[in-house]
Coordinates of C-alpha atoms in Angstrom, one line a residue:
M3 CA 94.7 19.4 2.3
Q4 CA 96.4 16.1 3.2
E5 CA 99.4 16.8 0.9
R6 CA 99.9 20.3 2.4
A7 CA 99.7 18.8 5.9
F8 CA 102.2 16.1 5.0
R9 CA 104.8 18.6 3.8
R10 CA 104.1 20.9 6.7
S11 CA 104.6 18.2 9.4
G12 CA 107.1 16.0 7.5
G13 CA 104.6 13.2 7.5
A14 CA 104.8 12.6 11.3
H15 CA 101.9 13.3 13.7
F16 CA 100.8 11.7 16.9
L17 CA 97.3 11.0 15.6
W18 CA 98.7 9.1 12.7
D19 CA 100.9 7.2 15.1
I20 CA 97.9 6.1 17.1
L21 CA 96.1 4.9 14.0
A22 CA 99.1 3.1 12.6
E23 CA 99.6 1.2 15.9
E24 CA 95.9 0.3 15.9
L25 CA 95.9 -0.9 12.3
A26 CA 99.1 -2.9 12.8
D27 CA 97.5 -4.7 15.8
R28 CA 94.4 -5.5 13.9
L29 CA 96.3 -6.8 10.9
A30 CA 98.5 -8.9 13.2
C31 CA 95.4 -10.7 14.5
T32 CA 94.6 -11.9 10.9
T33 CA 96.0 -15.4 10.2
R34 CA 96.3 -14.6 6.5
S35 CA 99.3 -13.4 4.6
F36 CA 98.9 -11.2 1.5
E37 CA 100.7 -11.0 -1.8
K38 CA 100.1 -7.3 -2.7
C39 CA 99.0 -4.5 -0.4
L40 CA 98.0 -0.9 -1.1
V41 CA 98.2 1.7 1.6
I42 CA 96.3 4.9 0.9
G43 CA 96.5 8.2 2.8
P44 CA 99.0 9.8 5.3
L45 CA 99.8 6.5 6.9
A46 CA 101.6 5.5 3.7
H47 CA 104.9 6.6 5.2
Q48 CA 104.3 3.9 7.9
A49 CA 103.2 1.2 5.5
D50 CA 106.1 -1.1 6.4
T51 CA 105.4 -0.9 10.1
I52 CA 101.7 -1.6 9.6
A53 CA 101.8 -4.3 6.9
G54 CA 105.4 -5.3 6.5
A55 CA 105.0 -8.6 8.4
K56 CA 101.9 -9.6 6.4
A57 CA 102.4 -8.4 2.8
K58 CA 105.1 -9.5 0.3
E59 CA 104.7 -6.3 -1.8
I60 CA 103.5 -2.9 -0.6
V61 CA 102.4 0.0 -2.8
T62 CA 101.7 3.4 -1.3
R63 CA 99.6 6.3 -2.4
P64 CA 99.9 9.1 0.2
F65 CA 97.7 11.6 -1.6
A66 CA 95.3 9.4 -3.5
E67 CA 91.6 10.3 -3.5
E68 CA 89.7 7.1 -2.8
D69 CA 86.7 8.2 -4.9
R70 CA 89.1 8.6 -7.9
L71 CA 91.5 5.7 -7.5
E72 CA 92.0 4.7 -11.2
I73 CA 93.3 1.2 -10.3
E74 CA 92.9 -1.9 -12.4
P75 CA 90.2 -4.2 -10.9
A76 CA 91.4 -7.1 -8.7
S77 CA 94.9 -5.6 -8.3
F78 CA 95.4 -6.1 -4.5
D79 CA 94.5 -8.6 -1.9
L80 CA 95.0 -6.1 1.0
I81 CA 94.0 -2.4 0.9
I82 CA 94.5 -0.1 3.9
A83 CA 92.9 3.4 3.8
A84 CA 93.4 5.6 6.8
G85 CA 92.9 9.3 7.5
T86 CA 91.1 10.4 4.3
L87 CA 87.9 8.5 4.0
D88 CA 86.1 11.0 6.3
S89 CA 86.7 13.9 3.9
V90 CA 86.2 12.4 0.4
N91 CA 83.3 13.8 -1.7
D92 CA 81.7 10.4 -2.3
L93 CA 82.3 7.9 0.5
P94 CA 80.1 5.1 -1.0
G95 CA 81.8 5.6 -4.4
A96 CA 85.2 5.4 -2.7
L97 CA 84.3 2.1 -1.0
V98 CA 83.0 0.7 -4.2
Q99 CA 86.2 1.6 -6.0
I100 CA 88.3 0.1 -3.2
R101 CA 86.3 -3.2 -3.4
R102 CA 86.7 -3.4 -7.2
A103 CA 90.4 -2.9 -6.8
M104 CA 90.6 -6.0 -4.6
R105 CA 91.0 -9.6 -5.5
P106 CA 88.4 -12.2 -4.4
D107 CA 88.7 -12.8 -0.6
G108 CA 90.9 -9.7 -0.2
L109 CA 90.9 -7.7 3.0
F110 CA 90.0 -4.0 3.4
L111 CA 91.0 -2.1 6.5
G112 CA 89.9 1.5 6.9
A113 CA 90.3 4.1 9.7
L114 CA 88.8 7.6 9.8
F115 CA 87.9 10.3 12.3
G116 CA 84.2 9.8 13.3
A117 CA 81.3 11.6 14.9
G118 CA 82.2 12.7 18.4
S119 CA 85.6 14.0 17.4
L120 CA 86.5 17.6 18.4
A121 CA 83.5 18.1 20.6
S122 CA 85.2 20.7 22.7
L123 CA 86.4 22.7 19.8
K124 CA 83.0 22.7 18.2
K125 CA 81.4 24.1 21.4
V126 CA 84.0 26.8 21.7
M127 CA 83.7 27.9 18.1
M128 CA 79.9 28.0 18.4
L129 CA 80.2 30.4 21.3
A130 CA 82.7 32.5 19.4
D131 CA 80.5 32.5 16.3
G132 CA 77.6 34.0 18.3
H133 CA 74.4 34.2 16.1
R134 CA 76.4 33.5 12.9
I135 CA 77.2 29.8 12.9
M136 CA 80.0 28.9 10.4
P137 CA 81.0 25.4 9.1
H138 CA 84.5 25.2 10.6
I139 CA 84.8 21.4 10.6
H140 CA 83.6 19.0 7.8
P141 CA 80.8 16.6 8.7
Q142 CA 81.8 13.4 10.5
I143 CA 80.3 9.9 9.9
E144 CA 78.5 7.9 12.6
L145 CA 79.6 4.4 13.4
R146 CA 76.3 2.8 12.4
S147 CA 76.3 4.7 9.0
A148 CA 79.9 3.4 8.4
S149 CA 78.8 -0.2 9.1
D150 CA 75.8 0.1 6.8
L151 CA 78.0 1.5 4.0
L152 CA 80.3 -1.5 4.1
A153 CA 77.3 -3.8 3.4
R154 CA 75.8 -1.5 0.8
T155 CA 79.0 -1.3 -1.2
G156 CA 79.4 -5.1 -1.4
F157 CA 81.8 -6.1 1.3
A158 CA 81.4 -9.5 3.0
M159 CA 81.9 -10.2 6.7
Q160 CA 81.8 -6.5 7.6
V161 CA 83.0 -5.1 10.9
A162 CA 82.8 -1.5 12.2
D163 CA 83.9 -0.5 15.6
R164 CA 85.6 2.5 17.2
S165 CA 88.3 3.6 19.6
G166 CA 89.2 7.0 20.9
S167 CA 91.9 9.2 22.5
D168 CA 91.6 12.2 24.8
V169 CA 94.2 15.0 24.6
R170 CA 94.4 17.9 26.9
Y171 CA 95.3 21.4 25.5
G172 CA 96.2 24.5 27.4
D173 CA 95.8 26.7 24.3
W174 CA 93.3 26.5 21.4
R175 CA 96.1 27.6 19.0
T176 CA 98.0 24.4 19.7
L177 CA 94.9 22.3 18.9
I178 CA 94.4 24.2 15.6
E179 CA 98.1 23.6 14.7
D180 CA 97.7 19.9 15.4
L181 CA 94.6 19.7 13.1
R182 CA 96.5 21.5 10.4
D183 CA 99.5 19.2 10.8
A184 CA 97.2 16.2 10.5
G185 CA 95.2 17.7 7.6
I186 CA 91.9 17.1 9.3
G187 CA 90.5 20.7 9.3
N188 CA 87.5 21.8 7.3
C189 CA 87.6 20.1 3.9
L190 CA 84.4 21.6 2.7
S191 CA 84.5 23.2 -0.8
G192 CA 83.4 26.8 -1.4
S193 CA 84.4 30.2 -0.1
R194 CA 84.7 30.8 3.7
G195 CA 82.8 33.5 5.4
Y196 CA 84.8 36.3 6.9
L197 CA 85.1 35.8 10.7
G198 CA 86.2 39.3 11.6
K199 CA 89.3 40.7 13.3
Q200 CA 87.8 40.1 16.7
Y201 CA 87.2 36.4 16.2
P202 CA 90.4 35.2 17.9
D203 CA 89.6 37.3 20.9
R204 CA 86.1 35.8 21.1
L205 CA 87.6 32.3 20.6
E206 CA 90.0 33.0 23.5
S207 CA 87.2 34.0 25.7
A208 CA 85.1 31.0 24.9
W209 CA 88.1 28.7 25.3
S210 CA 88.7 30.1 28.8
Q211 CA 85.2 29.3 29.9
H212 CA 85.8 25.6 29.2
K213 CA 89.2 25.3 31.0
D214 CA 89.4 23.0 34.0
K215 CA 91.1 23.7 37.3
D216 CA 94.5 23.0 35.7
G217 CA 93.8 25.6 32.9
K218 CA 93.3 23.0 30.2
V219 CA 90.6 21.8 27.9
S220 CA 90.1 18.0 27.1
E221 CA 89.6 17.2 23.4
R222 CA 88.3 14.0 22.1
F223 CA 89.4 12.2 18.9
E224 CA 87.1 9.3 17.9
F225 CA 88.5 6.8 15.4
I226 CA 86.1 4.5 13.4
H227 CA 87.7 1.3 12.2
L228 CA 86.3 -0.6 9.2
S229 CA 87.1 -4.0 7.9
G230 CA 85.5 -6.1 5.2
W231 CA 86.4 -8.8 2.7
S232 CA 85.8 -8.8 -1.0
P233 CA 83.3 -11.5 -1.8
S234 CA 84.6 -15.0 -2.8
P235 CA 82.8 -18.4 -3.3
D236 CA 85.1 -19.9 -0.7
Q237 CA 84.1 -17.7 2.2
P238 CA 81.9 -19.0 5.0
K239 CA 78.3 -18.1 4.6
A240 CA 75.7 -17.2 7.3
A241 CA 73.1 -19.8 7.9
A242 CA 69.8 -19.3 6.1
R243 CA 67.1 -17.6 8.2
G244 CA 64.9 -20.1 10.0
S245 CA 67.4 -23.0 9.6
G246 CA 68.2 -23.2 13.3
K247 CA 67.4 -26.5 15.1
V248 CA 66.7 -24.9 18.5
S249 CA 64.8 -21.7 19.1
L250 CA 66.0 -18.9 21.3
A251 CA 62.8 -19.1 23.3
A252 CA 63.5 -22.7 24.2
L253 CA 67.1 -22.0 25.3
L254 CA 65.9 -19.1 27.5
D255 CA 63.2 -21.3 29.0
K256 CA 65.7 -24.0 29.9
S257 CA 68.2 -21.6 31.3
G258 CA 65.5 -20.4 33.8
K259 CA 64.9 -24.0 35.3
D260 CA 66.7 -25.5 38.2

């Protein structure tokens, strides 16, 4: 799907521009420089913009599947994966393979569309479906689940947070075209149920019910950002549980005194 979308849109899309800018800003806040960087996914065509100031060598894989990377272990000290992690068949497996491909104390940055995205379109399609609910959009990951996965797959100093963007659409067809251009439609395998000739009319009716006074519908795109480091003996370690010299209760008690 991503490869078809890349050829369809020429590799340019406003959603990818938003993610590229976010990733570039986050990487710029890192004091480290990197020897060899891998950029996976549709943002590969913006790899120099994202990582050019931080990495000496950049390798790109626009259409790689993260759960089938086939990369030699410890090949990169910076890996950026954006726009495809939300639709891989095995996300934990993909994160494990990414970590194995990293050198000790290497940095991983990931970005994906998360839960809460396309809420308006989902409501409209449910109305149009009637009593026969169809899986139009592939499942989306929650922020907490993404954070837990980083820890479970062996990353150190894990961070997961999110940002978002609201876009107003006058026509549901334009929204569908944008999703196709970005390659973020339904990636579920298997045959699709027949929606019927009247489905576009039902969708139009449902869309009209959600329009605001300006005749538009606001759609939300939620971006989940992941970062983690491949383990290294030189990394700072969290203090052992119970090793603190002052209890939280004592601090709170003191803060309440004159």
